[in-house]
Amino acid sequence: MNKYFSTKTSIAVFAAPALLLFTVFCVYPLLPQLWMSLHNHNGFQSLGFVGLDNYLSVMKTSSFWVSHKNTYLIVAISVLIGLPLSMVFALFIDVQTPRLRRFFKSAAMFPAILSVIVVSQIWVAFYEPNWGLFNAILRSIGLDGLTRSWLTNEKTVMISIGLTFLWQYIGLNAILLYTGIKTIPKNYYEAALIDGANAFQVSTRITIPLLQDVMKYVLILSSLGSMAFYAHVRVMTAGGPGDLSRTVIYQMYYTAFDTSQFGKGTAIAVIFILQCLVISFLIQRFVAREKVEF
């Protein structure tokens, strides 16, 4: 039986349905967009074949590179700050009593289930320069010089939006990691406690190493989710001031729908898809390459 299922033919037969669905729903819809990106298109009809001119044109604009810088800043915030905090939160939830554990799990999921519009409007109020929460706190402790117009200052706007995104989804990642923690057999922890390991040693030498597969999934989810960052920017700043808070997805939307240059907009979309594929490949290739088995 094992010999039969290990043949290339049997593998191809079982993989064919999934491959067919992937081709129909993921690959095929990209082909018209790829074709559109090679034309001067107004959204209704092609005005002529331009080849790679759309790609060269969008890459010559400063907004294209500003949007990429902003997008990768959000990815960095999500991965380098968000994931470690999510892990700490997941470990914190795991050591609580059942009653407190239920409370913290509900609290962690609450921001993620809220509408992006609601979350963004709440944080816009927090950042309001005259009566917003953050400036009010700074004034109350005598740090008036640190008050800012957070969403109109070019030095703080992207970090401010990034913190909003981080707050909304850090709990969701923590719950995913906590779920992974609960799948680790308890005998590993019992053996560690018998050997005299403390909580830090248990976390760094047992829990985190055995969470490699879950951490890879959360890393991909966080990275690609951050790459597709759009709604918070749309609600909080509309890409402003100027174009300083645009992300790649926002720049694609602006180019296609606000300026009716659908050829250039789809060119940005194709570049974005290629970047996502590269990031996904790199994570799959270099993160947790060996499967953990209990």
mmCIF file of C-alpha atoms in Angstrom:
data_model
loop_
_atom_site.group_PDB
_atom_site.id
_atom_site.type_symbol
_atom_site.label_atom_id
_atom_site.label_comp_id
_atom_site.label_asym_id
_atom_site.label_seq_id
_atom_site.Cartn_x
_atom_site.Cartn_y
_atom_site.Cartn_z
ATOM 1 C CA MET A 1 0.000 0.000 0.000
ATOM 2 C CA ASN A 2 2.766 2.461 0.934
ATOM 3 C CA LYS A 3 4.611 1.543 -2.254
ATOM 4 C CA TYR A 4 1.498 2.327 -4.316
ATOM 5 C CA PHE A 5 0.908 5.716 -2.703
ATOM 6 C CA SER A 6 4.563 6.700 -3.121
ATOM 7 C CA THR A 7 4.541 6.478 -6.928
ATOM 8 C CA LYS A 8 4.587 9.689 -8.952
ATOM 9 C CA THR A 9 1.399 8.712 -10.786
ATOM 10 C CA SER A 10 -0.641 8.271 -7.615
ATOM 11 C CA ILE A 11 0.707 11.546 -6.218
ATOM 12 C CA ALA A 12 -0.300 13.321 -9.438
ATOM 13 C CA VAL A 13 -3.805 11.804 -9.322
ATOM 14 C CA PHE A 14 -4.443 12.967 -5.764
ATOM 15 C CA ALA A 15 -2.899 16.400 -6.362
ATOM 16 C CA ALA A 16 -4.779 17.025 -9.618
ATOM 17 C CA PRO A 17 -8.116 18.233 -8.090
ATOM 18 C CA ALA A 18 -6.386 20.749 -5.819
ATOM 19 C CA LEU A 19 -4.120 21.876 -8.661
ATOM 20 C CA LEU A 20 -7.129 22.300 -10.947
ATOM 21 C CA LEU A 21 -8.993 24.417 -8.387
ATOM 22 C CA PHE A 22 -5.888 26.514 -7.748
ATOM 23 C CA THR A 23 -5.451 27.097 -11.475
ATOM 24 C CA VAL A 24 -9.097 28.036 -12.064
ATOM 25 C CA PHE A 25 -9.523 30.345 -9.074
ATOM 26 C CA CYS A 26 -6.000 31.731 -8.563
ATOM 27 C CA VAL A 27 -3.915 31.519 -11.721
ATOM 28 C CA TYR A 28 -6.509 32.074 -14.461
ATOM 29 C CA PRO A 29 -7.919 35.357 -12.982
ATOM 30 C CA LEU A 30 -4.405 36.810 -13.057
ATOM 31 C CA LEU A 31 -3.960 36.355 -16.792
ATOM 32 C CA PRO A 32 -6.397 39.107 -17.910
ATOM 33 C CA GLN A 33 -4.777 41.470 -15.410
ATOM 34 C CA LEU A 34 -1.329 40.644 -16.734
ATOM 35 C CA TRP A 35 -2.572 41.334 -20.270
ATOM 36 C CA MET A 36 -4.161 44.615 -19.155
ATOM 37 C CA SER A 37 -0.877 45.727 -17.570
ATOM 38 C CA LEU A 38 0.696 45.629 -21.043
ATOM 39 C CA HIS A 39 -1.862 48.064 -22.470
ATOM 40 C CA ASN A 40 -2.886 51.665 -22.093
ATOM 41 C CA HIS A 41 -6.247 50.849 -20.528
ATOM 42 C CA ASN A 42 -8.955 53.180 -19.191
ATOM 43 C CA GLY A 43 -10.972 50.501 -17.405
ATOM 44 C CA PHE A 44 -13.371 49.936 -20.283
ATOM 45 C CA GLN A 45 -11.208 49.327 -23.311
ATOM 46 C CA SER A 46 -7.606 49.099 -24.424
ATOM 47 C CA LEU A 47 -6.200 52.230 -26.028
ATOM 48 C CA GLY A 48 -3.184 50.436 -27.408
ATOM 49 C CA PHE A 49 -0.469 47.929 -26.590
ATOM 50 C CA VAL A 50 2.450 49.544 -24.738
ATOM 51 C CA GLY A 51 4.430 46.491 -23.621
ATOM 52 C CA LEU A 52 6.507 47.108 -20.496
ATOM 53 C CA ASP A 53 6.076 50.884 -20.635
ATOM 54 C CA ASN A 54 3.521 50.813 -17.803
ATOM 55 C CA TYR A 55 5.995 49.037 -15.529
ATOM 56 C CA LEU A 56 8.814 51.421 -16.389
ATOM 57 C CA SER A 57 6.550 54.436 -15.977
ATOM 58 C CA VAL A 58 5.246 53.540 -12.506
ATOM 59 C CA MET A 59 8.734 52.670 -11.263
ATOM 60 C CA LYS A 60 9.982 56.128 -12.286
ATOM 61 C CA THR A 61 7.524 57.909 -9.979
ATOM 62 C CA SER A 62 8.485 58.861 -6.436
ATOM 63 C CA SER A 63 5.066 57.723 -5.149
ATOM 64 C CA PHE A 64 5.843 54.143 -6.189
ATOM 65 C CA TRP A 65 8.950 54.025 -3.999
ATOM 66 C CA VAL A 66 7.314 55.923 -1.131
ATOM 67 C CA SER A 67 4.487 53.379 -1.117
ATOM 68 C CA HIS A 68 6.994 50.507 -1.017
ATOM 69 C CA LYS A 69 8.934 52.109 1.825
ATOM 70 C CA ASN A 70 5.703 52.532 3.797
ATOM 71 C CA THR A 71 4.541 48.990 3.067
ATOM 72 C CA TYR A 72 7.784 47.401 4.221
ATOM 73 C CA LEU A 73 7.787 49.612 7.307
ATOM 74 C CA ILE A 74 4.408 48.129 8.237
ATOM 75 C CA VAL A 75 5.768 44.631 7.545
ATOM 76 C CA ALA A 76 8.747 45.351 9.811
ATOM 77 C CA ILE A 77 6.494 46.622 12.603
ATOM 78 C CA SER A 78 4.221 43.599 12.272
ATOM 79 C CA VAL A 79 7.039 41.023 12.173
ATOM 80 C CA LEU A 80 9.800 42.485 14.334
ATOM 81 C CA ILE A 81 7.575 43.993 17.019
ATOM 82 C CA GLY A 82 4.215 42.289 16.642
ATOM 83 C CA LEU A 83 5.320 38.644 16.563
ATOM 84 C CA PRO A 84 7.563 38.798 19.667
ATOM 85 C CA LEU A 85 4.801 40.590 21.585
ATOM 86 C CA SER A 86 2.277 38.026 20.368
ATOM 87 C CA MET A 87 4.523 35.215 21.604
ATOM 88 C CA VAL A 88 4.912 36.870 25.015
ATOM 89 C CA PHE A 89 1.128 37.343 25.201
ATOM 90 C CA ALA A 90 0.528 33.704 24.225
ATOM 91 C CA LEU A 91 2.934 32.486 26.924
ATOM 92 C CA PHE A 92 1.248 34.810 29.417
ATOM 93 C CA ILE A 93 -2.192 33.408 28.586
ATOM 94 C CA ASP A 94 -0.911 29.846 28.942
ATOM 95 C CA VAL A 95 0.156 30.276 32.584
ATOM 96 C CA GLN A 96 -3.111 31.856 33.748
ATOM 97 C CA THR A 97 -5.898 30.157 35.666
ATOM 98 C CA PRO A 98 -8.766 28.804 33.498
ATOM 99 C CA ARG A 99 -11.001 31.761 34.368
ATOM 100 C CA LEU A 100 -8.376 34.402 33.580
ATOM 101 C CA ARG A 101 -7.355 32.453 30.486
ATOM 102 C CA ARG A 102 -10.884 32.729 29.090
ATOM 103 C CA PHE A 103 -10.899 36.454 29.813
ATOM 104 C CA PHE A 104 -7.558 37.126 28.107
ATOM 105 C CA LYS A 105 -8.441 35.004 25.085
ATOM 106 C CA SER A 106 -11.651 36.980 24.615
ATOM 107 C CA ALA A 107 -9.800 40.269 25.106
ATOM 108 C CA ALA A 108 -7.148 39.228 22.582
ATOM 109 C CA MET A 109 -9.710 38.425 19.890
ATOM 110 C CA PHE A 110 -11.912 41.470 20.447
ATOM 111 C CA PRO A 111 -9.891 43.998 18.371
ATOM 112 C CA ALA A 112 -9.522 41.534 15.486
ATOM 113 C CA ILE A 113 -13.276 41.028 15.116
ATOM 114 C CA LEU A 114 -13.984 44.753 15.050
ATOM 115 C CA SER A 115 -14.461 46.469 11.715
ATOM 116 C CA VAL A 116 -11.333 48.150 10.369
ATOM 117 C CA ILE A 117 -13.370 51.329 9.948
ATOM 118 C CA VAL A 118 -14.387 51.308 13.617
ATOM 119 C CA VAL A 119 -10.829 50.661 14.807
ATOM 120 C CA SER A 120 -9.407 53.330 12.508
ATOM 121 C CA GLN A 121 -11.931 55.949 13.642
ATOM 122 C CA ILE A 122 -11.188 55.170 17.299
ATOM 123 C CA TRP A 123 -7.476 55.664 16.754
ATOM 124 C CA VAL A 124 -8.044 58.816 14.698
ATOM 125 C CA ALA A 125 -9.724 60.199 17.825
ATOM 126 C CA PHE A 126 -6.755 59.070 19.942
ATOM 127 C CA TYR A 127 -4.369 60.908 17.596
ATOM 128 C CA GLU A 128 -6.444 64.114 17.376
ATOM 129 C CA PRO A 129 -3.962 66.943 18.120
ATOM 130 C CA ASN A 130 -6.221 69.168 20.254
ATOM 131 C CA TRP A 131 -8.254 66.807 22.444
ATOM 132 C CA GLY A 132 -6.935 63.349 21.498
ATOM 133 C CA LEU A 133 -5.941 60.841 24.177
ATOM 134 C CA PHE A 134 -2.210 60.701 23.449
ATOM 135 C CA ASN A 135 -1.614 64.456 23.449
ATOM 136 C CA ALA A 136 -3.845 64.810 26.519
ATOM 137 C CA ILE A 137 -1.702 62.293 28.399
ATOM 138 C CA LEU A 138 1.494 64.061 27.359
ATOM 139 C CA ARG A 139 0.123 67.418 28.506
ATOM 140 C CA SER A 140 -1.063 65.976 31.816
ATOM 141 C CA ILE A 141 2.467 64.815 32.702
ATOM 142 C CA GLY A 142 4.121 68.038 31.577
ATOM 143 C CA LEU A 143 5.490 66.844 28.237
ATOM 144 C CA ASP A 144 3.774 69.425 26.054
ATOM 145 C CA GLY A 145 6.824 69.585 23.807
ATOM 146 C CA LEU A 146 6.236 65.989 22.683
ATOM 147 C CA THR A 147 2.678 66.585 21.487
ATOM 148 C CA ARG A 148 2.238 66.142 17.757
ATOM 149 C CA SER A 149 -0.272 66.267 14.981
ATOM 150 C CA TRP A 150 0.363 62.550 14.614
ATOM 151 C CA LEU A 151 -1.465 61.865 11.349
ATOM 152 C CA THR A 152 -0.287 64.938 9.448
ATOM 153 C CA ASN A 153 3.361 64.857 10.477
ATOM 154 C CA GLU A 154 5.514 63.086 7.886
ATOM 155 C CA LYS A 155 7.788 61.650 10.605
ATOM 156 C CA THR A 156 5.002 60.074 12.662
ATOM 157 C CA VAL A 157 2.152 59.292 10.279
ATOM 158 C CA MET A 158 3.211 55.785 9.185
ATOM 159 C CA ILE A 159 4.298 54.716 12.657
ATOM 160 C CA SER A 160 0.958 55.938 14.014
ATOM 161 C CA ILE A 161 -0.994 53.942 11.434
ATOM 162 C CA GLY A 162 1.298 50.951 11.981
ATOM 163 C CA LEU A 163 0.575 50.945 15.717
ATOM 164 C CA THR A 164 -3.145 50.889 14.940
ATOM 165 C CA PHE A 165 -2.673 47.855 12.702
ATOM 166 C CA LEU A 166 -0.443 46.221 15.325
ATOM 167 C CA TRP A 167 -3.005 46.738 18.092
ATOM 168 C CA GLN A 168 -5.803 45.240 16.034
ATOM 169 C CA TYR A 169 -4.072 41.987 15.083
ATOM 170 C CA ILE A 170 -1.509 41.285 17.798
ATOM 171 C CA GLY A 171 -4.125 39.415 19.818
ATOM 172 C CA LEU A 172 -5.149 37.243 16.871
ATOM 173 C CA ASN A 173 -1.548 36.129 16.376
ATOM 174 C CA ALA A 174 -1.258 35.469 20.108
ATOM 175 C CA ILE A 175 -4.295 33.164 19.988
ATOM 176 C CA LEU A 176 -2.827 31.266 17.031
ATOM 177 C CA LEU A 177 0.435 30.805 18.918
ATOM 178 C CA TYR A 178 -1.415 29.846 22.100
ATOM 179 C CA THR A 179 -3.315 27.187 20.138
ATOM 180 C CA GLY A 180 0.024 25.822 18.995
ATOM 181 C CA ILE A 181 1.302 25.780 22.578
ATOM 182 C CA LYS A 182 -1.638 23.632 23.673
ATOM 183 C CA THR A 183 -0.704 20.964 21.106
ATOM 184 C CA ILE A 184 2.716 20.383 22.713
ATOM 185 C CA PRO A 185 2.628 17.194 24.855
ATOM 186 C CA LYS A 186 2.715 17.911 28.583
ATOM 187 C CA ASN A 187 5.346 15.259 29.255
ATOM 188 C CA TYR A 188 7.990 17.612 27.801
ATOM 189 C CA TYR A 189 7.158 20.193 30.448
ATOM 190 C CA GLU A 190 6.956 17.605 33.211
ATOM 191 C CA ALA A 191 10.431 16.328 32.340
ATOM 192 C CA ALA A 192 11.792 19.882 32.279
ATOM 193 C CA LEU A 193 10.317 20.681 35.703
ATOM 194 C CA ILE A 194 11.808 17.486 37.138
ATOM 195 C CA ASP A 195 15.208 18.614 35.823
ATOM 196 C CA GLY A 196 14.750 21.961 37.582
ATOM 197 C CA ALA A 197 14.138 24.201 34.563
ATOM 198 C CA ASN A 198 12.588 27.598 35.243
ATOM 199 C CA ALA A 199 9.795 29.240 33.232
ATOM 200 C CA PHE A 200 12.218 31.134 30.967
ATOM 201 C CA GLN A 201 14.187 27.995 30.147
ATOM 202 C CA VAL A 202 10.996 26.033 29.447
ATOM 203 C CA SER A 203 9.782 28.752 27.089
ATOM 204 C CA THR A 204 13.046 29.189 25.174
ATOM 205 C CA ARG A 205 14.121 25.549 24.996
ATOM 206 C CA ILE A 206 10.833 23.691 24.680
ATOM 207 C CA THR A 207 7.855 25.880 23.764
ATOM 208 C CA ILE A 208 9.366 28.185 21.141
ATOM 209 C CA PRO A 209 11.443 25.502 19.320
ATOM 210 C CA LEU A 210 8.424 23.180 19.130
ATOM 211 C CA LEU A 211 6.262 25.990 17.713
ATOM 212 C CA GLN A 212 8.268 26.308 14.505
ATOM 213 C CA ASP A 213 5.470 25.201 12.181
ATOM 214 C CA VAL A 214 2.902 27.473 13.841
ATOM 215 C CA MET A 215 5.349 30.375 13.879
ATOM 216 C CA LYS A 216 5.987 29.903 10.165
ATOM 217 C CA TYR A 217 2.250 30.071 9.479
ATOM 218 C CA VAL A 218 1.844 33.185 11.642
ATOM 219 C CA LEU A 219 4.891 34.768 9.979
ATOM 220 C CA ILE A 220 3.426 34.221 6.508
ATOM 221 C CA LEU A 221 0.016 35.478 7.656
ATOM 222 C CA SER A 222 1.532 38.592 9.245
ATOM 223 C CA SER A 223 3.903 39.371 6.383
ATOM 224 C CA LEU A 224 1.400 39.004 3.554
ATOM 225 C CA GLY A 225 -1.365 40.629 5.613
ATOM 226 C CA SER A 226 0.905 43.623 6.207
ATOM 227 C CA MET A 227 1.804 43.759 2.517
ATOM 228 C CA ALA A 228 -1.918 44.087 1.713
ATOM 229 C CA PHE A 229 -2.265 46.996 4.143
ATOM 230 C CA TYR A 230 -4.867 49.426 2.764
ATOM 231 C CA ALA A 231 -8.072 49.994 4.727
ATOM 232 C CA HIS A 232 -6.473 51.693 7.755
ATOM 233 C CA VAL A 233 -4.662 54.162 5.493
ATOM 234 C CA ARG A 234 -7.825 54.869 3.510
ATOM 235 C CA VAL A 235 -9.826 55.718 6.630
ATOM 236 C CA MET A 236 -7.176 57.436 8.737
ATOM 237 C CA THR A 237 -5.286 59.621 6.242
ATOM 238 C CA ALA A 238 -6.529 58.899 2.685
ATOM 239 C CA GLY A 239 -2.880 58.530 1.749
ATOM 240 C CA GLY A 240 -1.920 61.962 3.068
ATOM 241 C CA PRO A 241 -0.336 64.264 3.809
ATOM 242 C CA GLY A 242 0.286 64.351 0.071
ATOM 243 C CA ASP A 243 1.326 60.817 -0.820
ATOM 244 C CA LEU A 244 3.433 60.209 2.287
ATOM 245 C CA SER A 245 1.246 57.485 3.820
ATOM 246 C CA ARG A 246 0.333 55.557 0.685
ATOM 247 C CA THR A 247 1.060 51.841 0.639
ATOM 248 C CA VAL A 248 1.505 49.674 -2.452
ATOM 249 C CA ILE A 249 -2.160 48.634 -2.467
ATOM 250 C CA TYR A 250 -3.267 52.236 -1.935
ATOM 251 C CA GLN A 251 -1.006 53.409 -4.776
ATOM 252 C CA MET A 252 -2.478 50.714 -7.018
ATOM 253 C CA TYR A 253 -6.027 51.821 -6.131
ATOM 254 C CA TYR A 254 -5.190 55.505 -6.603
ATOM 255 C CA THR A 255 -3.525 54.932 -9.979
ATOM 256 C CA ALA A 256 -6.307 52.729 -11.349
ATOM 257 C CA PHE A 257 -9.461 54.355 -9.980
ATOM 258 C CA ASP A 258 -8.571 57.956 -9.119
ATOM 259 C CA THR A 259 -6.553 58.647 -12.272
ATOM 260 C CA SER A 260 -8.239 56.032 -14.539
ATOM 261 C CA GLN A 261 -4.875 54.565 -15.558
ATOM 262 C CA PHE A 262 -5.865 50.929 -15.216
ATOM 263 C CA GLY A 263 -2.898 49.682 -17.211
ATOM 264 C CA LYS A 264 -0.467 51.259 -14.769
ATOM 265 C CA GLY A 265 -2.609 50.202 -11.814
ATOM 266 C CA THR A 266 -2.536 46.558 -12.872
ATOM 267 C CA ALA A 267 1.215 46.849 -13.480
ATOM 268 C CA ILE A 268 1.605 47.810 -9.820
ATOM 269 C CA ALA A 269 -0.648 44.870 -8.909
ATOM 270 C CA VAL A 270 1.518 42.421 -10.868
ATOM 271 C CA ILE A 271 4.669 43.749 -9.184
ATOM 272 C CA PHE A 272 2.937 43.402 -5.814
ATOM 273 C CA ILE A 273 1.958 39.781 -6.512
ATOM 274 C CA LEU A 274 5.522 38.913 -7.482
ATOM 275 C CA GLN A 275 6.819 40.452 -4.266
ATOM 276 C CA CYS A 276 4.337 38.455 -2.193
ATOM 277 C CA LEU A 277 5.376 35.251 -3.959
ATOM 278 C CA VAL A 278 9.042 35.983 -3.272
ATOM 279 C CA ILE A 279 8.381 36.689 0.411
ATOM 280 C CA SER A 280 6.310 33.526 0.760
ATOM 281 C CA PHE A 281 9.007 31.474 -0.985
ATOM 282 C CA LEU A 282 11.766 32.870 1.243
ATOM 283 C CA ILE A 283 9.807 32.103 4.405
ATOM 284 C CA GLN A 284 9.020 28.586 3.195
ATOM 285 C CA ARG A 285 12.639 28.067 2.166
ATOM 286 C CA PHE A 286 14.494 29.399 5.184
ATOM 287 C CA VAL A 287 12.100 29.293 8.181
ATOM 288 C CA ALA A 288 11.467 26.028 10.046
ATOM 289 C CA ARG A 289 12.630 23.787 7.207
ATOM 290 C CA GLU A 290 12.487 20.661 9.364
ATOM 291 C CA LYS A 291 9.022 19.501 10.340
ATOM 292 C CA VAL A 292 8.530 19.130 14.093
ATOM 293 C CA GLU A 293 6.991 15.843 15.174
ATOM 294 C CA PHE A 294 5.895 15.073 18.712
#
